[in-house]
Short mmCIF file of C-alpha atoms in Angstrom, two decimals:
data_model
loop_
_atom_site.label_atom_id
_atom_site.label_comp_id
_atom_site.label_asym_id
_atom_site.label_seq_id
_atom_site.Cartn_x
_atom_site.Cartn_y
_atom_site.Cartn_z
CA MET H 1 -2.19 50.97 -35.14
CA THR H 2 -1.59 51.39 -31.49
CA TRP H 3 1.96 50.02 -31.84
CA PHE H 4 2.74 52.17 -34.80
CA LEU H 5 1.75 55.37 -32.81
CA ALA H 6 3.67 54.14 -29.70
CA LEU H 7 6.85 53.79 -31.96
CA ILE H 8 6.21 57.23 -33.34
CA ALA H 9 5.92 58.77 -29.96
CA LEU H 10 9.04 56.88 -28.76
CA LEU H 11 11.27 57.89 -31.77
CA LEU H 12 10.09 61.19 -32.84
CA PRO H 13 11.47 63.18 -29.90
CA TRP H 14 14.58 60.91 -29.86
CA LEU H 15 15.29 62.06 -33.59
CA THR H 16 14.45 65.62 -32.82
CA GLY H 17 17.07 65.73 -30.02
CA ALA H 18 19.73 63.91 -32.16
CA ALA H 19 19.07 66.29 -35.09
CA LEU H 20 19.45 69.42 -32.84
CA LEU H 21 22.80 68.16 -31.39
CA TYR H 22 24.03 67.36 -34.99
CA ALA H 23 22.97 70.80 -36.03
CA ALA H 24 24.59 72.53 -32.96
CA ALA H 25 27.91 70.52 -33.69
CA ALA H 26 27.86 71.39 -37.42
CA LEU H 27 27.37 75.17 -36.59
CA THR H 28 30.12 75.26 -33.98
CA LEU H 29 32.74 72.67 -34.96
CA SER H 30 34.83 71.71 -38.00
CA ARG H 31 33.59 69.04 -40.27
CA THR H 32 36.32 66.54 -39.13
CA THR H 33 35.38 67.05 -35.58
CA VAL H 34 31.69 66.59 -36.23
CA HIS H 35 32.12 63.25 -37.90
CA ALA H 36 34.99 62.11 -35.56
CA PRO H 37 34.76 58.55 -34.15
CA GLY H 38 32.05 57.89 -31.82
CA GLU H 39 30.30 61.36 -32.32
CA ILE H 40 27.26 59.79 -34.14
CA PHE H 41 26.70 57.45 -31.21
CA TRP H 42 27.20 60.24 -28.67
CA ARG H 43 24.53 62.39 -30.44
CA LEU H 44 22.19 59.48 -30.69
CA GLY H 45 22.52 58.72 -27.10
CA ALA H 46 22.32 62.21 -25.83
CA GLY H 47 19.69 63.23 -28.22
CA ALA H 48 17.21 60.88 -26.66
CA PHE H 49 17.34 62.50 -23.22
CA LEU H 50 17.22 65.86 -24.91
CA GLY H 51 14.25 65.02 -27.14
CA TYR H 52 12.24 63.52 -24.18
CA TRP H 53 12.76 66.70 -22.30
CA LEU H 54 11.88 68.89 -25.18
CA VAL H 55 8.62 67.16 -25.58
CA THR H 56 7.60 67.93 -22.08
CA CYS H 57 8.69 71.65 -22.44
CA LEU H 58 6.47 71.88 -25.48
CA MET H 59 3.65 70.43 -23.44
CA ARG H 60 4.09 72.96 -20.69
CA LEU H 61 4.00 75.53 -23.45
CA LEU H 62 0.82 74.27 -24.88
CA ALA H 63 -0.81 74.36 -21.45
CA LEU H 64 0.35 77.82 -20.94
CA LEU H 65 -1.30 78.89 -24.24
CA GLY H 66 -4.46 77.00 -23.38
CA ILE H 67 -4.08 74.56 -26.24
CA PRO H 68 -5.32 70.95 -25.54
CA PHE H 69 -2.71 68.16 -25.89
CA GLY H 70 -2.88 66.30 -29.17
CA LEU H 71 -0.86 64.24 -31.52
CA THR H 72 -0.65 66.75 -34.21
CA VAL H 73 -0.07 69.85 -32.17
CA ILE H 74 2.97 68.15 -30.39
CA ALA H 75 4.16 66.03 -33.38
CA LEU H 76 4.20 68.76 -35.96
CA PRO H 77 6.58 71.16 -34.11
CA LEU H 78 8.91 68.20 -33.47
CA LEU H 79 8.91 67.20 -37.10
CA LEU H 80 9.54 70.86 -38.29
CA ILE H 81 12.36 71.25 -35.69
CA THR H 82 13.89 68.02 -36.83
CA ALA H 83 13.70 68.73 -40.53
CA LEU H 84 15.25 72.28 -39.94
CA ALA H 85 18.03 70.77 -37.74
CA VAL H 86 18.77 68.07 -40.23
CA PHE H 87 18.96 70.69 -43.14
CA VAL H 88 21.25 72.92 -41.25
CA GLY H 89 23.50 70.18 -40.06
CA TRP H 90 23.65 68.80 -43.66
CA GLN H 91 24.56 72.11 -45.19
CA ARG H 92 27.36 72.71 -42.79
CA ALA H 93 28.73 69.06 -42.18
CA PRO H 94 27.24 66.68 -44.50
CA PHE H 95 27.97 62.98 -43.89
CA PHE H 96 31.13 61.75 -45.68
CA THR H 97 30.92 58.38 -47.51
CA LEU H 98 32.91 55.58 -46.16
CA SER H 99 36.16 55.05 -47.95
CA PRO H 100 39.59 53.34 -47.17
CA ARG H 101 40.66 56.72 -45.83
CA GLY H 102 37.94 56.62 -43.24
CA ARG H 103 34.84 58.63 -42.40
CA GLY H 104 35.51 62.39 -42.05
CA CYS H 105 39.07 62.24 -43.61
CA PRO H 106 39.68 65.17 -45.84
CA GLU H 107 40.42 64.63 -49.50
CA GLU H 108 43.74 65.41 -50.89
CA PRO H 109 44.20 69.10 -50.88
CA ALA H 110 44.33 70.90 -54.06
CA PRO H 111 47.68 72.76 -54.80
CA GLU H 112 46.03 76.22 -54.44
CA ALA H 113 44.56 75.36 -51.07
CA LEU H 114 48.08 75.25 -49.73
CA LEU H 115 49.12 78.70 -50.81
CA ILE H 116 49.98 81.27 -48.05
CA GLY H 117 47.57 84.21 -47.95
CA GLY H 118 44.31 84.83 -49.91
CA ALA H 119 41.45 82.45 -50.03
CA GLY H 120 43.72 79.35 -49.40
CA GLU H 121 45.22 80.60 -46.01
CA GLY H 122 42.82 78.78 -43.68
CA ALA H 123 42.54 75.72 -45.91
CA ASN H 124 45.84 74.12 -44.65
CA LYS H 125 44.76 74.18 -41.17
CA THR H 126 43.68 70.59 -40.25
CA PRO H 127 41.58 70.64 -37.07
CA PRO H 128 42.39 68.06 -34.66
CA LEU H 129 40.57 64.90 -34.00
CA GLN H 130 38.88 64.37 -30.55
CA GLY H 131 40.61 61.55 -28.46
CA GLU H 132 43.66 61.21 -31.00
CA SER H 133 46.18 61.86 -28.51
CA TRP H 134 45.29 59.70 -25.43
CA GLY H 135 48.74 58.97 -24.65
CA GLY H 136 49.72 62.66 -24.69
CA ASP H 137 47.01 65.02 -23.24
CA GLY H 138 43.89 62.95 -23.94
CA PHE H 139 41.64 64.89 -21.77
CA SER H 140 43.19 68.33 -21.97
CA ALA H 141 42.45 71.08 -24.42
CA SER H 142 42.84 70.04 -27.99
CA PRO H 143 46.08 71.27 -29.55
CA SER H 144 45.69 74.35 -31.57
CA PRO H 145 45.77 74.13 -35.55
CA PRO H 146 49.20 74.32 -37.03
CA ALA H 147 50.62 77.62 -38.13
CA PRO H 148 50.55 78.15 -41.99
CA LEU H 149 53.45 76.20 -43.68
CA PRO H 150 55.65 77.73 -46.35
CA GLN H 151 55.08 76.76 -49.94
CA GLY H 152 58.17 74.48 -49.72
CA GLU H 153 56.61 72.39 -46.87
CA ARG H 154 53.49 71.59 -48.89
CA GLY H 155 54.38 67.92 -48.97
CA ALA H 156 55.15 67.79 -45.36
CA GLU H 157 51.65 69.09 -44.42
CA ARG H 158 50.01 66.70 -46.87
CA ASP H 159 51.74 63.86 -45.14
CA ALA H 160 50.62 64.99 -41.67
CA SER H 161 47.10 65.01 -42.98
CA SER H 162 47.42 61.47 -44.32
CA GLN H 163 48.93 60.29 -41.09
CA LYS H 164 45.90 61.62 -39.16
CA CYS H 165 43.59 59.77 -41.44
CA ALA H 166 45.75 56.61 -41.19
CA LEU H 167 45.50 56.97 -37.41
CA LEU H 168 41.71 57.29 -37.54
CA SER H 169 41.59 54.38 -40.04
CA GLN H 170 43.64 52.14 -37.68
CA ASN H 171 41.23 52.88 -34.90
CA SER H 172 38.22 51.82 -36.88
CA PHE H 173 36.26 48.60 -36.84
CA LEU H 174 37.49 47.52 -40.32
CA ASP H 175 41.14 47.27 -38.71
CA LEU H 176 40.12 44.95 -35.95
CA PRO H 177 41.76 41.44 -35.87
CA LYS H 178 39.39 38.76 -37.21
CA LEU H 179 39.15 37.23 -33.62
CA THR H 180 38.22 40.62 -32.14
CA ARG H 181 35.60 41.11 -34.86
CA TYR H 182 34.04 37.75 -33.85
CA LEU H 183 33.97 38.91 -30.20
CA PHE H 184 32.66 42.29 -31.11
CA PHE H 185 29.69 40.64 -32.97
CA ALA H 186 29.04 38.24 -30.17
CA LEU H 187 28.82 41.08 -27.67
CA LEU H 188 26.59 43.02 -30.08
CA ALA H 189 24.35 39.91 -30.44
CA TRP H 190 24.25 39.75 -26.57
CA LEU H 191 23.29 43.35 -26.27
CA ALA H 192 20.64 42.90 -28.93
CA LEU H 193 19.17 39.89 -27.19
CA ARG H 194 19.06 41.66 -23.86
CA PHE H 195 17.44 44.75 -25.17
CA GLY H 196 14.91 42.67 -27.08
CA LEU H 197 13.93 40.82 -23.86
CA LEU H 198 13.69 44.13 -21.93
CA PHE H 199 11.59 45.48 -24.74
CA PHE H 200 9.24 42.45 -24.40
CA GLU H 201 9.00 42.93 -20.72
CA VAL H 202 8.38 46.66 -20.68
CA SER H 203 5.70 46.39 -23.57
CA THR H 204 3.68 43.54 -21.91
CA ARG H 205 4.02 44.25 -18.23
CA PRO H 206 1.39 46.55 -16.75
CA LEU H 207 2.33 49.36 -14.33
CA PHE H 208 3.44 48.01 -11.14
CA PRO H 209 1.34 49.03 -8.14
CA TRP H 210 4.03 51.09 -6.08
CA GLU H 211 5.56 54.42 -6.05
CA ALA H 212 5.45 54.47 -9.94
CA SER H 213 1.62 54.37 -9.84
CA ILE H 214 0.73 56.44 -6.79
CA GLN H 215 3.19 59.26 -7.14
CA TRP H 216 4.14 59.61 -11.00
CA ALA H 217 1.52 57.89 -13.15
CA SER H 218 -1.25 59.45 -11.20
CA LYS H 219 -0.23 62.79 -12.61
CA ALA H 220 0.11 61.46 -16.12
CA HIS H 221 -3.47 60.05 -16.01
CA VAL H 222 -4.82 63.34 -15.08
CA TYR H 223 -2.88 65.38 -17.71
CA PHE H 224 -3.97 62.85 -20.40
CA GLY H 225 -7.57 62.89 -19.33
CA LEU H 226 -7.78 66.78 -19.16
CA LYS H 227 -5.42 67.19 -22.18
CA THR H 228 -3.68 69.97 -20.16
CA LEU H 229 -1.84 70.50 -16.73
CA ALA H 230 -3.68 70.41 -13.48
CA PRO H 231 -2.69 71.46 -9.93
CA PHE H 232 -2.09 68.69 -7.34
CA GLY H 233 -2.17 68.91 -3.59
CA ASP H 234 -1.97 66.64 -0.59
CA SER H 235 -4.86 65.09 1.31
CA THR H 236 -4.06 66.86 4.63
CA ALA H 237 -4.86 70.32 3.01
CA TRP H 238 -7.85 68.85 1.36
CA PHE H 239 -9.23 67.63 4.56
CA ASN H 240 -8.62 70.97 6.22
CA GLY H 241 -10.53 72.69 3.40
CA ASN H 242 -7.48 74.75 2.39
CA PHE H 243 -8.15 74.13 -1.34
CA SER H 244 -9.84 76.45 -3.80
CA GLY H 245 -10.80 75.33 -7.29
CA ASN H 246 -10.17 72.01 -8.95
CA VAL H 247 -7.11 70.32 -7.28
CA TYR H 248 -6.25 66.79 -7.72
CA LEU H 249 -4.71 64.56 -5.00
CA ASP H 250 -1.87 61.95 -5.13
CA ASN H 251 0.76 60.57 -2.75
CA ALA H 252 3.47 63.14 -3.79
CA PRO H 253 1.97 66.40 -5.20
CA ASN H 254 5.21 68.33 -5.11
CA LEU H 255 7.29 66.07 -7.26
CA PRO H 256 8.46 67.49 -10.74
CA ILE H 257 6.16 66.84 -13.59
CA THR H 258 8.53 66.13 -16.33
CA LEU H 259 8.22 62.20 -16.33
CA PRO H 260 4.44 62.34 -15.88
CA LEU H 261 4.27 64.68 -18.92
CA LEU H 262 6.39 62.30 -20.87
CA GLN H 263 4.01 59.35 -20.04
CA ALA H 264 1.24 61.63 -20.89
CA TRP H 265 2.86 62.31 -24.30
CA MET H 266 2.93 58.55 -25.12
CA CYS H 267 -0.76 58.15 -24.22
CA VAL H 268 -1.68 61.17 -26.19
CA ALA H 269 0.00 59.77 -29.29
CA ILE H 270 -1.60 56.38 -28.77
CA GLY H 271 -5.00 58.02 -28.33
CA LYS H 272 -6.00 56.17 -25.13
CA TRP H 273 -4.73 55.59 -21.55
CA ASN H 274 -2.22 52.69 -21.78
CA ASP H 275 -0.24 52.04 -18.63
CA VAL H 276 2.04 49.54 -20.50
CA LEU H 277 3.18 51.19 -23.64
CA MET H 278 3.54 54.74 -21.90
CA ASN H 279 6.53 53.36 -20.23
CA LEU H 280 8.44 52.56 -23.43
CA PRO H 281 10.84 55.79 -22.99
CA TRP H 282 12.51 53.87 -20.12
CA TRP H 283 13.69 51.23 -22.47
CA GLY H 284 14.71 53.95 -24.92
CA MET H 285 16.73 55.87 -22.06
CA LEU H 286 18.75 52.61 -21.33
CA LEU H 287 19.47 52.13 -25.05
CA ALA H 288 20.36 55.70 -25.46
CA LEU H 289 22.58 55.65 -22.60
CA THR H 290 24.45 52.70 -23.98
CA PHE H 291 24.89 54.51 -27.25
CA ALA H 292 26.25 57.59 -25.33
CA VAL H 293 28.77 55.68 -23.40
CA TYR H 294 30.02 53.81 -26.47
CA GLY H 295 30.32 57.25 -28.34
CA PHE H 296 32.23 58.89 -25.47
CA MET H 297 34.66 56.06 -25.15
CA ARG H 298 35.28 56.16 -28.81
CA SER H 299 35.75 59.95 -28.78
CA GLN H 300 38.36 59.60 -25.91
CA GLY H 301 40.48 57.25 -28.20
CA LEU H 302 39.37 53.70 -27.17
CA GLY H 303 38.84 51.26 -30.11
CA PRO H 304 35.44 49.92 -31.05
CA PHE H 305 35.75 46.77 -29.04
CA ALA H 306 36.97 48.29 -25.75
CA SER H 307 34.24 50.90 -26.10
CA LEU H 308 31.45 48.23 -26.64
CA ILE H 309 32.72 46.42 -23.63
CA THR H 310 32.19 49.50 -21.64
CA ALA H 311 28.73 50.06 -23.15
CA TRP H 312 27.84 46.33 -22.30
CA LEU H 313 29.03 46.74 -18.72
CA VAL H 314 26.65 49.67 -18.32
CA ALA H 315 23.72 48.05 -20.07
CA SER H 316 24.01 44.81 -18.13
CA LEU H 317 23.85 46.36 -14.55
CA PRO H 318 21.00 44.30 -12.99
CA LEU H 319 19.32 47.13 -11.12
CA LEU H 320 19.20 49.43 -14.18
CA ASN H 321 17.55 46.69 -16.17
CA THR H 322 14.98 46.23 -13.33
CA HIS H 323 14.15 49.89 -13.73
CA VAL H 324 13.35 49.29 -17.36
CA ALA H 325 11.33 46.08 -16.77
CA LEU H 326 9.41 47.82 -13.95
CA ALA H 327 9.45 51.27 -15.60
CA GLY H 328 7.88 54.47 -14.22
CA LEU H 329 10.47 55.45 -11.65
CA PRO H 330 12.87 58.58 -12.04
CA ASP H 331 15.97 56.66 -10.98
CA LEU H 332 16.92 55.58 -14.52
CA PRO H 333 16.35 58.84 -16.23
CA LEU H 334 18.23 60.66 -13.48
CA ALA H 335 21.20 58.20 -13.86
CA GLY H 336 21.12 58.84 -17.60
CA THR H 337 21.02 62.62 -17.50
CA PHE H 338 23.51 62.89 -14.64
CA THR H 339 25.89 60.55 -16.50
CA LEU H 340 25.52 62.84 -19.70
CA ALA H 341 26.21 66.00 -17.70
CA ALA H 342 29.37 64.61 -16.20
CA LEU H 343 30.66 63.02 -19.51
CA SER H 344 29.95 66.22 -21.38
CA LEU H 345 31.88 68.17 -18.77
CA MET H 346 34.71 65.59 -19.46
CA ARG H 347 34.49 66.12 -23.05
CA TRP H 348 34.78 69.94 -22.40
CA SER H 349 37.92 69.39 -20.40
CA HIS H 350 39.41 67.76 -23.32
CA SER H 351 38.11 69.67 -26.28
CA ARG H 352 37.38 73.21 -24.70
CA GLN H 353 34.56 73.39 -27.17
CA TRP H 354 31.69 75.53 -25.85
CA LEU H 355 29.18 73.03 -27.19
CA ASP H 356 30.38 70.40 -24.65
CA LEU H 357 30.10 72.75 -21.81
CA PHE H 358 26.55 73.87 -22.88
CA CYS H 359 25.51 70.17 -23.05
CA ALA H 360 26.95 69.63 -19.55
CA LEU H 361 24.79 72.67 -18.26
CA LEU H 362 21.75 71.50 -20.22
CA PHE H 363 21.77 67.99 -19.04
CA ALA H 364 22.41 69.30 -15.47
CA LEU H 365 19.20 71.20 -15.95
CA ILE H 366 17.29 68.33 -17.22
CA ALA H 367 18.38 66.34 -14.23
CA ALA H 368 17.22 69.07 -11.77
CA MET H 369 13.74 68.74 -13.39
CA LEU H 370 13.36 65.08 -12.89
CA TRP H 371 13.77 64.43 -9.10
CA PRO H 372 14.80 66.39 -5.94
CA THR H 373 17.86 64.21 -5.29
CA ALA H 374 19.37 65.59 -8.39
CA TYR H 375 20.82 68.55 -6.64
CA LEU H 376 22.75 66.33 -4.50
CA TRP H 377 24.45 64.63 -7.48
CA LEU H 378 24.83 67.85 -9.43
CA ALA H 379 26.82 69.31 -6.58
CA LEU H 380 29.54 66.68 -7.47
CA LEU H 381 30.22 68.58 -10.73
CA LEU H 382 31.56 71.54 -8.83
CA PRO H 383 34.87 69.85 -7.64
CA ALA H 384 35.32 68.52 -11.02
CA LEU H 385 34.88 72.00 -12.73
CA VAL H 386 37.39 73.41 -10.15
CA CYS H 387 39.84 70.56 -11.00
CA ILE H 388 39.52 71.43 -14.68
CA LEU H 389 39.94 75.06 -14.32
CA LEU H 390 42.70 74.57 -11.67
CA PRO H 391 44.61 71.47 -12.61
CA LYS H 392 47.05 71.66 -9.81
CA SER H 393 44.30 71.56 -7.16
CA ALA H 394 43.66 67.81 -7.79
CA ARG H 395 45.57 66.52 -4.60
CA ILE H 396 44.21 69.24 -2.48
CA LEU H 397 40.63 68.17 -3.43
CA ALA H 398 41.46 64.61 -2.85
CA LEU H 399 42.26 65.34 0.76
CA ALA H 400 39.61 67.96 1.22
CA LEU H 401 36.55 65.95 0.15
CA PRO H 402 36.88 63.21 2.73
CA VAL H 403 37.91 65.46 5.62
CA VAL H 404 34.81 67.75 4.83
CA THR H 405 32.49 64.75 4.49
CA ILE H 406 33.73 63.23 7.93
CA ALA H 407 33.49 66.49 9.61
CA GLY H 408 30.00 67.17 8.44
CA LEU H 409 28.76 63.69 9.41
CA LEU H 410 30.30 63.99 13.00
CA THR H 411 28.55 67.32 13.19
CA LEU H 412 25.40 65.93 12.16
CA THR H 413 25.47 62.96 14.66
CA GLN H 414 26.21 65.38 17.52
CA ALA H 415 23.69 68.32 16.68
CA GLY H 416 21.33 66.62 14.26
CA ALA H 417 18.40 67.20 16.59
CA SER H 418 18.83 70.85 16.43
CA LEU H 419 17.96 70.65 12.61
CA SER H 420 15.08 68.18 12.91
CA PRO H 421 13.64 65.71 15.39
CA ALA H 422 13.95 63.08 12.67
CA LEU H 423 17.74 63.37 13.19
CA ALA H 424 17.66 63.05 16.93
CA ASN H 425 18.74 59.45 16.83
CA LEU H 426 21.07 59.69 14.03
CA HIS H 427 23.67 56.91 14.32
CA PHE H 428 25.99 54.92 11.87
CA ASP H 429 24.83 51.59 10.74
CA THR H 430 27.66 49.21 11.39
CA ASP H 431 25.75 45.92 10.73
CA PRO H 432 28.10 44.03 8.43
CA ASP H 433 25.31 42.30 6.69
CA THR H 434 23.86 45.66 5.60
CA TRP H 435 27.13 46.71 3.98
CA LEU H 436 27.69 43.30 2.37
CA SER H 437 24.11 42.96 1.05
CA ASN H 438 24.25 46.53 -0.54
CA PHE H 439 27.90 46.46 -1.90
CA ILE H 440 29.23 42.89 -2.30
CA THR H 441 26.90 39.91 -1.99
CA GLY H 442 23.80 41.37 -3.52
CA GLU H 443 22.94 40.74 -7.20
CA ASN H 444 22.08 44.41 -8.00
CA TRP H 445 25.70 45.40 -9.07
CA HIS H 446 27.64 42.36 -9.85
CA LEU H 447 31.17 43.32 -8.80
CA LEU H 448 30.87 47.03 -9.43
CA TRP H 449 31.81 48.30 -5.96
CA LEU H 450 34.77 45.81 -5.69
CA ALA H 451 35.99 47.01 -9.15
CA ALA H 452 35.74 50.70 -7.91
CA LEU H 453 37.78 49.91 -4.65
CA ALA H 454 40.49 48.01 -6.66
CA THR H 455 40.56 50.80 -9.16
CA THR H 456 41.32 53.35 -6.48
CA VAL H 457 43.96 51.26 -4.89
CA ILE H 458 45.76 50.10 -7.97
CA GLY H 459 45.51 53.13 -10.12
CA LEU H 460 45.75 55.93 -7.41
CA ARG H 461 48.24 57.76 -9.35
CA GLU H 462 46.31 57.58 -12.61
CA CYS H 463 43.06 58.65 -10.80
CA LEU H 464 44.73 62.03 -9.98
CA HIS H 465 46.23 62.49 -13.39
CA THR H 466 45.15 65.81 -14.93
CA ARG H 467 43.08 64.41 -17.59
CA ILE H 468 41.22 61.89 -15.43
CA ALA H 469 41.01 63.84 -11.96
CA PRO H 470 37.82 65.57 -12.81
CA LEU H 471 35.94 62.36 -13.41
CA THR H 472 37.62 60.74 -10.41
CA PHE H 473 36.17 63.41 -8.08
CA ILE H 474 32.72 62.92 -9.44
CA VAL H 475 33.05 59.20 -8.93
CA TRP H 476 34.57 59.46 -5.48
CA GLY H 477 31.98 62.03 -4.37
CA GLY H 478 29.26 59.52 -5.76
CA ILE H 479 30.85 56.81 -3.70
CA LEU H 480 31.00 58.83 -0.52
CA ILE H 481 27.29 59.79 -1.03
CA SER H 482 26.51 55.96 -1.43
CA VAL H 483 28.45 55.00 1.69
CA VAL H 484 26.67 57.82 3.69
CA ALA H 485 23.27 56.63 2.32
CA ILE H 486 24.02 53.13 3.68
CA ALA H 487 25.50 54.20 6.91
CA LEU H 488 22.95 56.80 7.79
CA PRO H 489 19.52 55.79 6.54
CA GLU H 490 17.82 58.30 8.72
CA LEU H 491 19.59 61.11 6.95
CA VAL H 492 18.39 59.89 3.63
CA SER H 493 14.89 59.55 4.84
CA TRP H 494 14.96 62.96 6.17
CA LEU H 495 16.27 64.47 3.07
CA PHE H 496 14.23 62.65 0.51
CA GLY H 497 11.29 61.01 2.32
CA ALA H 498 10.69 57.33 2.61
CA MET H 499 13.07 56.06 0.06
CA GLN H 500 15.49 53.18 0.02
CA ALA H 501 19.11 54.34 0.31
CA GLU H 502 20.07 51.69 -2.13
CA ARG H 503 18.29 53.47 -4.79
CA LEU H 504 20.63 56.46 -4.51
CA LEU H 505 23.41 54.24 -5.73
CA ILE H 506 21.78 53.83 -9.18
CA THR H 507 22.69 57.39 -10.18
CA VAL H 508 26.27 57.12 -10.08
CA ALA H 509 26.67 53.51 -11.19
CA PRO H 510 27.00 54.05 -14.97
CA LEU H 511 29.73 56.59 -14.46
CA ILE H 512 31.75 54.23 -12.07
CA LEU H 513 31.96 51.79 -14.85
CA VAL H 514 33.31 54.34 -17.34
CA TRP H 515 35.76 55.65 -14.89
CA VAL H 516 37.04 52.12 -14.13
CA VAL H 517 37.67 51.41 -17.73
CA ILE H 518 39.36 54.76 -18.34
CA VAL H 519 41.79 54.40 -15.33
CA PHE H 520 42.39 50.77 -16.25
CA ARG H 521 43.41 51.74 -19.75
CA GLU H 522 45.61 54.61 -18.53
CA ARG H 523 47.22 52.27 -15.81
CA PHE H 524 48.08 49.23 -18.03
CA LEU H 525 47.58 50.05 -21.74
CA SER H 526 48.64 53.58 -22.38
CA PRO H 527 52.12 54.08 -23.84
#
């Protein structure tokens, strides 16, 4: 029974988030776009992070209303929201059955639907498919629907519609060569085995006695025991007698409570404190991030096998896997939400659909509610937004970012003591072992940073292309932050407390892999 309740607590918020994204897409997009390649996996991946955040918002609301936490009072609203969202989505954009024409391909239009004027005027406007024109303007706004055709050009329009379905069908799994299909299933089996082993680890390993237990799970334990929220303070104020009322102590009382609430939800659903199964959402987040990356790459025009390779690269990052096996820290959730915010912004730069822009803002908000370091990463979205709105600014931004960074660092090294005594001895770490162990020889990243460097050198022109430049600036900004974190560890400690600089690198790592594949494809495989 414990396992059954744990799986309900893991999957129910996930389904709620995915259903809400499905309903939102059905209400704002055309049927063809809702069921375009990759969209289901994108909604499944992004829906997990949205659902886990929603359940913590619901718990905040219950605490505000004075209602104790319980399985029924939390699960019932989630079930109702899920059912309503699925109903709305199904009414507006039901799933199409698979056929040789491909999922989402329109049926042959009736003759009356092609008439000019009247009820059939809008029926001959075939909405564009996301990512169908990578070789043209794959990341720019989708082309507008064609103008109504005269009666005599009915056959030409029908041919154009059939060509779009043929294009979609050729980009499907069924059209892969036999050898590629075998490799696809082999890679899929590899991923299944890896996630199976990670599930075994996270579901059997007790909470490790480090930051996860003294800063995050300590709050979750109190929230579960009281069935509501409670204030936290530090020991210094307690010793000085500055507290009034019931105040609880832990090592970091000012940290956001989103992740402790998620752990408390797992224990509330199980019915007892369980510091093992309460960490299952970390496994779910890595799986969801893998789904989202696969869906994003499919929506941008890559085939199933290339998209699966990208997802596999993300899921196989050693340090991300470590944060699943030793769950309870905010690094993986922050990496996932930041990646989703950046990818949603890139989707908006291509589709100009307001839903994608809303998702970018929403996931940025969720990231900000996870960890204080999120603001540093979310600032990287601003240059990308400027590049999307002002495409000709790409080269100016490419020159401005390193100049501003270097000027700021030189100012800090000279005048850091005026900001804080902790910055009085600020200096660059030039030890080669530090750089090699963090970026090259260590086993945390495989060859990620070498791949990023090679991509920048070989594909510099492609990096600054209009449709890739926004993602490039997010990635380059993340690499700059990573370099600064390693070069100036005292600055990282001053900004975020006693934290290893290497942990900052986790946040941008999945996005770097997506960027490497996109630039590589544009450099060597685009027509």
